[in-house]
GROMACS .gro file of N, CA and C in nm:
model
  540
    1MET      N    1  11.788   8.393  11.183
    1MET     CA    2  11.780   8.515  11.108
    1MET      C    3  11.693   8.491  10.985
    2THR      N    4  11.600   8.581  10.960
    2THR     CA    5  11.515   8.574  10.841
    2THR      C    6  11.584   8.649  10.728
    3VAL      N    7  11.594   8.587  10.613
    3VAL     CA    8  11.660   8.649  10.497
    3VAL      C    9  11.555   8.677  10.391
    4THR      N   10  11.555   8.799  10.343
    4THR     CA   11  11.463   8.838  10.236
    4THR      C   12  11.523   8.794  10.103
    5THR      N   13  11.446   8.725  10.022
    5THR     CA   14  11.497   8.673   9.895
    5THR      C   15  11.429   8.737   9.775
    6GLY      N   16  11.385   8.853   9.790
    6GLY     CA   17  11.320   8.927   9.684
    6GLY      C   18  11.243   9.039   9.750
    7SER      N   19  11.181   9.121   9.672
    7SER     CA   20  11.105   9.230   9.732
    7SER      C   21  10.988   9.267   9.644
    8PRO      N   22  10.879   9.306   9.707
    8PRO     CA   23  10.766   9.353   9.628
    8PRO      C   24  10.799   9.490   9.568
    9ASN      N   25  10.728   9.526   9.468
    9ASN     CA   26  10.748   9.654   9.401
    9ASN      C   27  10.730   9.768   9.502
   10PRO      N   28  10.835   9.843   9.533
   10PRO     CA   29  10.823   9.950   9.632
   10PRO      C   30  10.735  10.066   9.584
   11TYR      N   31  10.711  10.075   9.455
   11TYR     CA   32  10.633  10.186   9.402
   11TYR      C   33  10.483  10.167   9.418
   12THR      N   34  10.440  10.047   9.456
   12THR     CA   35  10.298  10.027   9.479
   12THR      C   36  10.250  10.097   9.606
   13ALA      N   37  10.344  10.132   9.695
   13ALA     CA   38  10.308  10.202   9.818
   13ALA      C   39  10.301  10.354   9.798
   14ILE      N   40  10.339  10.399   9.680
   14ILE     CA   41  10.337  10.541   9.646
   14ILE      C   42  10.216  10.565   9.555
   15VAL      N   43  10.182  10.689   9.532
   15VAL     CA   44  10.069  10.722   9.446
   15VAL      C   45  10.076  10.644   9.314
   16ASP      N   46   9.964  10.588   9.274
   16ASP     CA   47   9.954  10.510   9.152
   16ASP      C   48   9.963  10.602   9.031
   17VAL      N   49  10.056  10.573   8.941
   17VAL     CA   50  10.071  10.651   8.818
   17VAL      C   51  10.076  10.555   8.700
   18PRO      N   52  10.046  10.604   8.581
   18PRO     CA   53  10.053  10.518   8.464
   18PRO      C   54  10.196  10.467   8.440
   19ALA      N   55  10.205  10.358   8.368
   19ALA     CA   56  10.334  10.300   8.332
   19ALA      C   57  10.369  10.337   8.189
   20PHE      N   58  10.497  10.337   8.159
   20PHE     CA   59  10.542  10.345   8.020
   20PHE      C   60  10.650  10.239   8.001
   21THR      N   61  10.709  10.230   7.885
   21THR     CA   62  10.798  10.120   7.850
   21THR      C   63  10.944  10.152   7.878
   22LEU      N   64  11.011  10.059   7.947
   22LEU     CA   65  11.154  10.069   7.974
   22LEU      C   66  11.219   9.940   7.926
   23THR      N   67  11.322   9.952   7.844
   23THR     CA   68  11.396   9.835   7.796
   23THR      C   69  11.545   9.858   7.819
   24SER      N   70  11.621   9.752   7.806
   24SER     CA   71  11.765   9.759   7.825
   24SER      C   72  11.833   9.652   7.741
   25LEU      N   73  11.950   9.684   7.692
   25LEU     CA   74  12.032   9.584   7.624
   25LEU      C   75  12.111   9.503   7.725
   26ASP      N   76  12.111   9.547   7.852
   26ASP     CA   77  12.195   9.485   7.954
   26ASP      C   78  12.119   9.406   8.059
   27VAL      N   79  12.007   9.457   8.105
   27VAL     CA   80  11.931   9.391   8.212
   27VAL      C   81  11.790   9.361   8.162
   28ALA      N   82  11.729   9.261   8.224
   28ALA     CA   83  11.592   9.224   8.185
   28ALA      C   84  11.507   9.207   8.310
   29ASP      N   85  11.383   9.243   8.298
   29ASP     CA   86  11.288   9.230   8.408
   29ASP      C   87  11.280   9.085   8.453
   30GLY      N   88  11.300   9.062   8.582
   30GLY     CA   89  11.289   8.928   8.638
   30GLY      C   90  11.406   8.836   8.613
   31ALA      N   91  11.512   8.885   8.546
   31ALA     CA   92  11.628   8.802   8.514
   31ALA      C   93  11.747   8.839   8.603
   32ARG      N   94  11.843   8.749   8.611
   32ARG     CA   95  11.965   8.776   8.687
   32ARG      C   96  12.040   8.892   8.622
   33MET      N   97  12.086   8.985   8.705
   33MET     CA   98  12.163   9.100   8.659
   33MET      C   99  12.301   9.051   8.615
   34PRO      N  100  12.350   9.097   8.500
   34PRO     CA  101  12.484   9.057   8.455
   34PRO      C  102  12.593   9.109   8.550
   35LEU      N  103  12.706   9.042   8.547
   35LEU     CA  104  12.818   9.077   8.633
   35LEU      C  105  12.863   9.222   8.615
   36ALA      N  106  12.856   9.275   8.494
   36ALA     CA  107  12.898   9.415   8.470
   36ALA      C  108  12.818   9.512   8.556
   37GLN      N  109  12.693   9.480   8.585
   37GLN     CA  110  12.608   9.569   8.665
   37GLN      C  111  12.619   9.539   8.815
   38ALA      N  112  12.705   9.445   8.853
   38ALA     CA  113  12.734   9.419   8.994
   38ALA      C  114  12.848   9.511   9.037
   39SER      N  115  12.872   9.517   9.166
   39SER     CA  116  12.971   9.611   9.219
   39SER      C  117  13.111   9.553   9.234
   40GLY      N  118  13.207   9.622   9.177
   40GLY     CA  119  13.347   9.596   9.205
   40GLY      C  120  13.389   9.675   9.327
   41ILE      N  121  13.333   9.793   9.343
   41ILE     CA  122  13.364   9.880   9.456
   41ILE      C  123  13.330   9.809   9.587
   42PHE      N  124  13.218   9.736   9.591
   42PHE     CA  125  13.175   9.665   9.712
   42PHE      C  126  13.215   9.517   9.709
   43GLY      N  127  13.301   9.478   9.616
   43GLY     CA  128  13.358   9.344   9.616
   43GLY      C  129  13.271   9.233   9.562
   44ALA      N  130  13.171   9.265   9.481
   44ALA     CA  131  13.084   9.161   9.425
   44ALA      C  132  13.136   9.110   9.290
   45GLY      N  133  13.253   9.157   9.246
   45GLY     CA  134  13.315   9.105   9.125
   45GLY      C  135  13.280   9.176   8.996
   46GLY      N  136  13.190   9.273   9.001
   46GLY     CA  137  13.148   9.343   8.880
   46GLY      C  138  13.232   9.466   8.851
   47THR      N  139  13.178   9.549   8.762
   47THR     CA  140  13.250   9.671   8.721
   47THR      C  141  13.171   9.798   8.748
   48ASP      N  142  13.059   9.789   8.821
   48ASP     CA  143  12.977   9.907   8.853
   48ASP      C  144  12.940   9.985   8.728
   49THR      N  145  12.902   9.913   8.624
   49THR     CA  146  12.864   9.975   8.497
   49THR      C  147  12.712   9.992   8.494
   50SER      N  148  12.667  10.117   8.490
   50SER     CA  149  12.523  10.140   8.481
   50SER      C  150  12.470  10.077   8.352
   51PRO      N  151  12.350  10.019   8.358
   51PRO     CA  152  12.297   9.953   8.239
   51PRO      C  153  12.249  10.051   8.133
   52HIS      N  154  12.254  10.005   8.008
   52HIS     CA  155  12.187  10.077   7.900
   52HIS      C  156  12.039  10.079   7.935
   53LEU      N  157  11.975  10.194   7.915
   53LEU     CA  158  11.831  10.207   7.936
   53LEU      C  159  11.770  10.284   7.820
   54SER      N  160  11.652  10.243   7.778
   54SER     CA  161  11.580  10.312   7.671
   54SER      C  162  11.432  10.312   7.707
   55TRP      N  163  11.364  10.425   7.688
   55TRP     CA  164  11.224  10.434   7.728
   55TRP      C  165  11.139  10.504   7.623
   56SER      N  166  11.010  10.470   7.625
   56SER     CA  167  10.914  10.527   7.530
   56SER      C  168  10.774  10.519   7.590
   57GLY      N  169  10.682  10.593   7.529
   57GLY     CA  170  10.543  10.587   7.569
   57GLY      C  171  10.508  10.669   7.691
   58PHE      N  172  10.594  10.760   7.730
   58PHE     CA  173  10.569  10.847   7.846
   58PHE      C  174  10.471  10.957   7.807
   59PRO      N  175  10.407  11.022   7.905
   59PRO     CA  176  10.305  11.124   7.875
   59PRO      C  177  10.362  11.245   7.800
   60ALA      N  178  10.278  11.306   7.718
   60ALA     CA  179  10.318  11.422   7.638
   60ALA      C  180  10.361  11.540   7.724
   61GLY      N  181  10.309  11.553   7.845
   61GLY     CA  182  10.343  11.664   7.934
   61GLY      C  183  10.473  11.647   8.011
   62THR      N  184  10.550  11.543   7.981
   62THR     CA  185  10.676  11.519   8.051
   62THR      C  186  10.775  11.631   8.024
   63LYS      N  187  10.833  11.688   8.130
   63LYS     CA  188  10.931  11.796   8.117
   63LYS      C  189  11.072  11.752   8.155
   64SER      N  190  11.085  11.641   8.227
   64SER     CA  191  11.216  11.583   8.258
   64SER      C  192  11.196  11.442   8.310
   65PHE      N  193  11.308  11.373   8.330
   65PHE     CA  194  11.308  11.239   8.386
   65PHE      C  195  11.405  11.233   8.503
   66ALA      N  196  11.382  11.138   8.591
   66ALA     CA  197  11.479  11.098   8.692
   66ALA      C  198  11.493  10.947   8.679
   67VAL      N  199  11.612  10.897   8.708
   67VAL     CA  200  11.639  10.754   8.702
   67VAL      C  201  11.689  10.712   8.840
   68THR      N  202  11.632  10.605   8.894
   68THR     CA  203  11.676  10.556   9.025
   68THR      C  204  11.694  10.405   9.021
   69VAL      N  205  11.784  10.357   9.107
   69VAL     CA  206  11.803  10.213   9.127
   69VAL      C  207  11.804  10.191   9.278
   70HIS      N  208  11.712  10.105   9.325
   70HIS     CA  209  11.695  10.084   9.469
   70HIS      C  210  11.685   9.935   9.499
   71ASP      N  211  11.749   9.895   9.610
   71ASP     CA  212  11.739   9.759   9.662
   71ASP      C  213  11.668   9.767   9.796
   72PRO      N  214  11.537   9.744   9.799
   72PRO     CA  215  11.464   9.753   9.926
   72PRO      C  216  11.495   9.639  10.022
   73SER      N  217  11.563   9.533   9.977
   73SER     CA  218  11.595   9.418  10.063
   73SER      C  219  11.729   9.430  10.134
   74ALA      N  220  11.804   9.536  10.107
   74ALA     CA  221  11.932   9.553  10.175
   74ALA      C  222  11.910   9.557  10.326
   75PRO      N  223  11.999   9.496  10.403
   75PRO     CA  224  11.977   9.484  10.547
   75PRO      C  225  12.007   9.614  10.623
   76THR      N  226  11.925   9.716  10.595
   76THR     CA  227  11.946   9.847  10.657
   76THR      C  228  11.822   9.899  10.728
   77GLY      N  229  11.708   9.842  10.701
   77GLY     CA  230  11.582   9.894  10.753
   77GLY      C  231  11.519   9.992  10.655
   78SER      N  232  11.598  10.043  10.562
   78SER     CA  233  11.544  10.138  10.463
   78SER      C  234  11.587  10.104  10.322
   79GLY      N  235  11.649   9.989  10.302
   79GLY     CA  236  11.697   9.953  10.170
   79GLY      C  237  11.826  10.026  10.137
   80PHE      N  238  11.865  10.021  10.010
   80PHE     CA  239  11.990  10.085   9.966
   80PHE      C  240  11.968  10.145   9.829
   81TRP      N  241  11.995  10.275   9.816
   81TRP     CA  242  11.987  10.345   9.688
   81TRP      C  243  12.120  10.331   9.617
   82HIS      N  244  12.119  10.272   9.497
   82HIS     CA  245  12.240  10.249   9.419
   82HIS      C  246  12.266  10.360   9.317
   83TRP      N  247  12.160  10.430   9.275
   83TRP     CA  248  12.180  10.535   9.174
   83TRP      C  249  12.061  10.629   9.178
   84ALA      N  250  12.091  10.756   9.163
   84ALA     CA  251  11.986  10.858   9.149
   84ALA      C  252  12.036  10.963   9.051
   85LEU      N  253  11.971  10.971   8.937
   85LEU     CA  254  12.006  11.063   8.829
   85LEU      C  255  11.888  11.157   8.809
   86VAL      N  256  11.913  11.288   8.810
   86VAL     CA  257  11.804  11.385   8.802
   86VAL      C  258  11.824  11.483   8.687
   87ASP      N  259  11.715  11.555   8.659
   87ASP     CA  260  11.713  11.661   8.558
   87ASP      C  261  11.754  11.612   8.419
   88VAL      N  262  11.713  11.490   8.386
   88VAL     CA  263  11.735  11.436   8.252
   88VAL      C  264  11.634  11.504   8.160
   89PRO      N  265  11.680  11.572   8.056
   89PRO     CA  266  11.588  11.645   7.967
   89PRO      C  267  11.481  11.554   7.906
   90ALA      N  268  11.364  11.610   7.883
   90ALA     CA  269  11.252  11.535   7.825
   90ALA      C  270  11.283  11.485   7.684
   91THR      N  271  11.381  11.544   7.618
   91THR     CA  272  11.420  11.500   7.484
   91THR      C  273  11.508  11.376   7.487
   92THR      N  274  11.554  11.337   7.604
   92THR     CA  275  11.639  11.218   7.619
   92THR      C  276  11.550  11.096   7.638
   93THR      N  277  11.574  10.993   7.558
   93THR     CA  278  11.495  10.870   7.570
   93THR      C  279  11.583  10.747   7.588
   94SER      N  280  11.712  10.766   7.611
   94SER     CA  281  11.799  10.653   7.639
   94SER      C  282  11.928  10.700   7.706
   95LEU      N  283  11.990  10.607   7.774
   95LEU     CA  284  12.121  10.628   7.835
   95LEU      C  285  12.210  10.512   7.794
   96PRO      N  286  12.333  10.539   7.752
   96PRO     CA  287  12.422  10.428   7.717
   96PRO      C  288  12.473  10.357   7.841
   97ALA      N  289  12.514  10.233   7.826
   97ALA     CA  290  12.578  10.161   7.936
   97ALA      C  291  12.699  10.241   7.982
   98GLY      N  292  12.717  10.250   8.113
   98GLY     CA  293  12.830  10.323   8.168
   98GLY      C  294  12.809  10.471   8.187
   99ALA      N  295  12.691  10.522   8.151
   99ALA     CA  296  12.665  10.667   8.165
   99ALA      C  297  12.676  10.712   8.310
  100GLY      N  298  12.651  10.623   8.404
  100GLY     CA  299  12.650  10.658   8.544
  100GLY      C  300  12.784  10.643   8.614
  101ASP      N  301  12.895  10.656   8.539
  101ASP     CA  302  13.025  10.647   8.605
  101ASP      C  303  13.054  10.773   8.685
  102GLU      N  304  13.168  10.778   8.753
  102GLU     CA  305  13.196  10.892   8.840
  102GLU      C  306  13.214  11.023   8.766
  103ASP      N  307  13.248  11.018   8.637
  103ASP     CA  308  13.262  11.140   8.557
  103ASP      C  309  13.129  11.187   8.499
  104GLY      N  310  13.035  11.096   8.480
  104GLY     CA  311  12.907  11.131   8.421
  104GLY      C  312  12.919  11.178   8.277
  105ALA      N  313  13.027  11.140   8.209
  105ALA     CA  314  13.052  11.186   8.073
  105ALA      C  315  12.945  11.139   7.974
  106GLY      N  316  12.877  11.028   8.005
  106GLY     CA  317  12.774  10.976   7.916
  106GLY      C  318  12.636  11.030   7.945
  107LEU      N  319  12.625  11.124   8.039
  107LEU     CA  320  12.495  11.180   8.074
  107LEU      C  321  12.457  11.294   7.981
  108PRO      N  322  12.329  11.315   7.957
  108PRO     CA  323  12.287  11.428   7.875
  108PRO      C  324  12.315  11.561   7.947
  109ALA      N  325  12.332  11.666   7.870
  109ALA     CA  326  12.358  11.799   7.927
  109ALA      C  327  12.249  11.836   8.027
  110GLY      N  328  12.290  11.884   8.143
  110GLY     CA  329  12.197  11.927   8.246
  110GLY      C  330  12.164  11.821   8.349
  111ALA      N  331  12.184  11.694   8.317
  111ALA     CA  332  12.156  11.585   8.411
  111ALA      C  333  12.272  11.572   8.508
  112TRP      N  334  12.240  11.531   8.630
  112TRP     CA  335  12.345  11.511   8.731
  112TRP      C  336  12.305  11.403   8.830
  113GLN      N  337  12.404  11.350   8.901
  113GLN     CA  338  12.385  11.236   8.990
  113GLN      C  339  12.393  11.278   9.137
  114LEU      N  340  12.296  11.234   9.214
  114LEU     CA  341  12.301  11.250   9.359
  114LEU      C  342  12.395  11.144   9.415
  115ALA      N  343  12.445  11.166   9.534
  115ALA     CA  344  12.522  11.061   9.602
  115ALA      C  345  12.428  10.946   9.637
  116ASN      N  346  12.475  10.825   9.613
  116ASN     CA  347  12.397  10.706   9.651
  116ASN      C  348  12.418  10.680   9.801
  117ASP      N  349  12.369  10.568   9.850
  117ASP     CA  350  12.380  10.540   9.994
  117ASP      C  351  12.522  10.507  10.038
  118ALA      N  352  12.615  10.493   9.945
  118ALA     CA  353  12.756  10.477   9.979
  118ALA      C  354  12.828  10.612   9.977
  119GLY      N  355  12.753  10.719   9.946
  119GLY     CA  356  12.812  10.852   9.941
  119GLY      C  357  12.883  10.884   9.810
  120LEU      N  358  12.859  10.803   9.707
  120LEU     CA  359  12.924  10.820   9.577
  120LEU      C  360  12.824  10.873   9.475
  121ALA      N  361  12.857  10.980   9.407
  121ALA     CA  362  12.770  11.036   9.303
  121ALA      C  363  12.796  10.961   9.173
  122ARG      N  364  12.744  10.839   9.166
  122ARG     CA  365  12.762  10.751   9.051
  122ARG      C  366  12.673  10.629   9.068
  123TYR      N  367  12.666  10.546   8.967
  123TYR     CA  368  12.599  10.416   8.978
  123TYR      C  369  12.689  10.322   9.058
  124LEU      N  370  12.630  10.253   9.154
  124LEU     CA  371  12.699  10.151   9.232
  124LEU      C  372  12.627  10.020   9.206
  125GLY      N  373  12.699   9.922   9.158
  125GLY     CA  374  12.637   9.796   9.118
  125GLY      C  375  12.582   9.714   9.233
  126ALA      N  376  12.514   9.607   9.196
  126ALA     CA  377  12.452   9.516   9.291
  126ALA      C  378  12.558   9.451   9.379
  127ALA      N  379  12.527   9.439   9.508
  127ALA     CA  380  12.622   9.376   9.602
  127ALA      C  381  12.549   9.328   9.727
  128PRO      N  382  12.455   9.236   9.712
  128PRO     CA  383  12.388   9.186   9.832
  128PRO      C  384  12.488   9.109   9.919
  129PRO      N  385  12.469   9.110  10.049
  129PRO     CA  386  12.560   9.034  10.134
  129PRO      C  387  12.561   8.885  10.097
  130ALA      N  388  12.678   8.824  10.101
  130ALA     CA  389  12.691   8.681  10.072
  130ALA      C  390  12.598   8.602  10.164
  131GLY      N  391  12.526   8.506  10.106
  131GLY     CA  392  12.436   8.422  10.181
  131GLY      C  393  12.302   8.486  10.213
  132HIS      N  394  12.278   8.607  10.164
  132HIS     CA  395  12.155   8.680  10.193
  132HIS      C  396  12.044   8.647  10.093
  133GLY      N  397  12.079   8.571   9.991
  133GLY     CA  398  11.980   8.535   9.890
  133GLY      C  399  11.970   8.641   9.782
  134PRO      N  400  11.886   8.616   9.683
  134PRO     CA  401  11.873   8.712   9.573
  134PRO      C  402  11.801   8.840   9.617
  135HIS      N  403  11.852   8.950   9.568
  135HIS     CA  404  11.790   9.081   9.592
  135HIS      C  405  11.738   9.134   9.459
  136THR      N  406  11.623   9.197   9.462
  136THR     CA  407  11.566   9.261   9.344
  136THR      C  408  11.612   9.406   9.341
  137TYR      N  409  11.654   9.450   9.224
  137TYR     CA  410  11.700   9.589   9.204
  137TYR      C  411  11.596   9.659   9.118
  138TRP      N  412  11.530   9.758   9.175
  138TRP     CA  413  11.420   9.829   9.109
  138TRP      C  414  11.479   9.947   9.032
  139ILE      N  415  11.491   9.929   8.902
  139ILE     CA  416  11.542  10.033   8.812
  139ILE      C  417  11.420  10.107   8.759
  140ALA      N  418  11.413  10.237   8.788
  140ALA     CA  419  11.293  10.313   8.750
  140ALA      C  420  11.331  10.440   8.675
  141VAL      N  421  11.254  10.470   8.572
  141VAL     CA  422  11.260  10.599   8.504
  141VAL      C  423  11.129  10.668   8.537
  142HIS      N  424  11.139  10.785   8.596
  142HIS     CA  425  11.024  10.862   8.641
  142HIS      C  426  11.002  10.979   8.545
  143ALA      N  427  10.886  10.988   8.483
  143ALA     CA  428  10.849  11.102   8.398
  143ALA      C  429  10.791  11.210   8.488
  144LEU      N  430  10.852  11.328   8.483
  144LEU     CA  431  10.816  11.437   8.575
  144LEU      C  432  10.753  11.555   8.503
  145ASP      N  433  10.672  11.631   8.578
  145ASP     CA  434  10.603  11.747   8.520
  145ASP      C  435  10.680  11.877   8.539
  146VAL      N  436  10.808  11.869   8.579
  146VAL     CA  437  10.894  11.986   8.596
  146VAL      C  438  11.025  11.962   8.522
  147ALA      N  439  11.084  12.069   8.469
  147ALA     CA  440  11.211  12.056   8.397
  147ALA      C  441  11.327  12.031   8.492
  148ARG      N  442  11.319  12.084   8.611
  148ARG     CA  443  11.421  12.065   8.715
  148ARG      C  444  11.347  12.025   8.843
  149ILE      N  445  11.390  11.917   8.907
  149ILE     CA  446  11.319  11.868   9.025
  149ILE      C  447  11.345  11.956   9.147
  150GLY      N  448  11.453  12.030   9.150
  150GLY     CA  449  11.474  12.128   9.256
  150GLY      C  450  11.535  12.076   9.384
  151VAL      N  451  11.596  11.958   9.382
  151VAL     CA  452  11.668  11.913   9.501
  151VAL      C  453  11.812  11.964   9.493
  152GLY      N  454  11.873  11.984   9.608
  152GLY     CA  455  12.011  12.032   9.612
  152GLY      C  456  12.111  11.920   9.594
  153ARG      N  457  12.235  11.957   9.570
  153ARG     CA  458  12.342  11.859   9.547
  153ARG      C  459  12.364  11.769   9.668
  154GLY      N  460  12.327  11.812   9.786
  154GLY     CA  461  12.344  11.732   9.906
  154GLY      C  462  12.222  11.647   9.941
  155ALA      N  463  12.120  11.650   9.858
  155ALA     CA  464  11.998  11.573   9.885
  155ALA      C  465  12.025  11.422   9.878
  156THR      N  466  11.946  11.346   9.949
  156THR     CA  467  11.955  11.200   9.942
  156THR      C  468  11.857  11.148   9.837
  157PRO      N  469  11.880  11.026   9.787
  157PRO     CA  470  11.782  10.968   9.696
  157PRO      C  471  11.643  10.952   9.759
  158ALA      N  472  11.637  10.927   9.890
  158ALA     CA  473  11.506  10.917   9.957
  158ALA      C  474  11.435  11.051   9.953
  159PHE      N  475  11.508  11.160   9.973
  159PHE     CA  476  11.446  11.293   9.965
  159PHE      C  477  11.404  11.322   9.821
  160LEU      N  478  11.483  11.277   9.725
  160LEU     CA  479  11.443  11.291   9.584
  160LEU      C  480  11.310  11.222   9.562
  161GLY      N  481  11.295  11.098   9.613
  161GLY     CA  482  11.169  11.026   9.599
  161GLY      C  483  11.052  11.102   9.658
  162PHE      N  484  11.073  11.159   9.776
  162PHE     CA  485  10.969  11.240   9.840
  162PHE      C  486  10.934  11.359   9.753
  163THR      N  487  11.035  11.428   9.701
  163THR     CA  488  11.013  11.546   9.618
  163THR      C  489  10.943  11.510   9.487
  164MET      N  490  10.977  11.396   9.429
  164MET     CA  491  10.915  11.354   9.304
  164MET      C  492  10.770  11.312   9.321
  165SER      N  493  10.730  11.274   9.441
  165SER     CA  494  10.597  11.214   9.460
  165SER      C  495  10.484  11.302   9.409
  166GLY      N  496  10.498  11.432   9.416
  166GLY     CA  497  10.394  11.520   9.364
  166GLY      C  498  10.414  11.564   9.221
  167HIS      N  499  10.521  11.516   9.158
  167HIS     CA  500  10.555  11.558   9.022
  167HIS      C  501  10.564  11.443   8.922
  168THR      N  502  10.537  11.321   8.966
  168THR     CA  503  10.552  11.205   8.879
  168THR      C  504  10.426  11.184   8.796
  169LEU      N  505  10.441  11.193   8.665
  169LEU     CA  506  10.330  11.170   8.572
  169LEU      C  507  10.314  11.022   8.539
  170ALA      N  508  10.426  10.952   8.530
  170ALA     CA  509  10.427  10.810   8.494
  170ALA      C  510  10.562  10.751   8.534
  171ARG      N  511  10.569  10.618   8.536
  171ARG     CA  512  10.692  10.552   8.579
  171ARG      C  513  10.710  10.424   8.497
  172ALA      N  514  10.833  10.397   8.459
  172ALA     CA  515  10.869  10.272   8.390
  172ALA      C  516  10.969  10.198   8.479
  173VAL      N  517  10.953  10.067   8.491
  173VAL     CA  518  11.033   9.991   8.586
  173VAL      C  519  11.083   9.860   8.525
  174LEU      N  520  11.208   9.828   8.554
  174LEU     CA  521  11.265   9.695   8.530
  174LEU      C  522  11.312   9.643   8.665
  175SER      N  523  11.298   9.515   8.689
  175SER     CA  524  11.336   9.461   8.820
  175SER      C  525  11.421   9.334   8.806
  176PRO      N  526  11.547   9.348   8.766
  176PRO     CA  527  11.636   9.233   8.767
  176PRO      C  528  11.678   9.199   8.909
  177TRP      N  529  11.742   9.084   8.926
  177TRP     CA  530  11.787   9.042   9.059
  177TRP      C  531  11.933   9.003   9.053
  178TYR      N  532  11.993   8.997   9.171
  178TYR     CA  533  12.134   8.954   9.181
  178TYR      C  534  12.154   8.884   9.313
  179GLU      N  535  12.242   8.784   9.314
  179GLU     CA  536  12.275   8.712   9.436
  179GLU      C  537  12.425   8.690   9.440
  180ALA      N  538  12.484   8.716   9.556
  180ALA     CA  539  12.628   8.700   9.571
  180ALA      C  540  12.666   8.554   9.577
   0.00000   0.00000   0.00000
């Protein structure tokens, strides 16, 4: 069996857009993801706490943001979407740690969460299969040219990505990794 131990940036296969700055008090680009951002729900020992995120330098025409977390190395053939947050107002430039819990109490007004690939409308932490090696988690903030992306509550994160493809002005990415 061939095991993937990382993944190339999945956004390079999509239309090229400018980058802006994404930082976090919890996760760092290229570094091991802390246990808090791993999954307790999927038995990886963590607490499924969405990371603090802060962004700047996005285009002036930004009307909203979407936030996604994707593991393209998950053994599914299509990767695994851990979080999809949409309709984040353009006036929002940060999210506190834990904003992506099942209540969404830490989310800005108007923002809402799609169900992830586990069917949960919340952040689901890292949980690569034991012995599968390190997986990269692509945390992205997408600057959009629309105030509302227009996907329904039953949409998948993959459909969100398709819908955003024509509305993305710029993207900021952090890529921490985790191994069980």
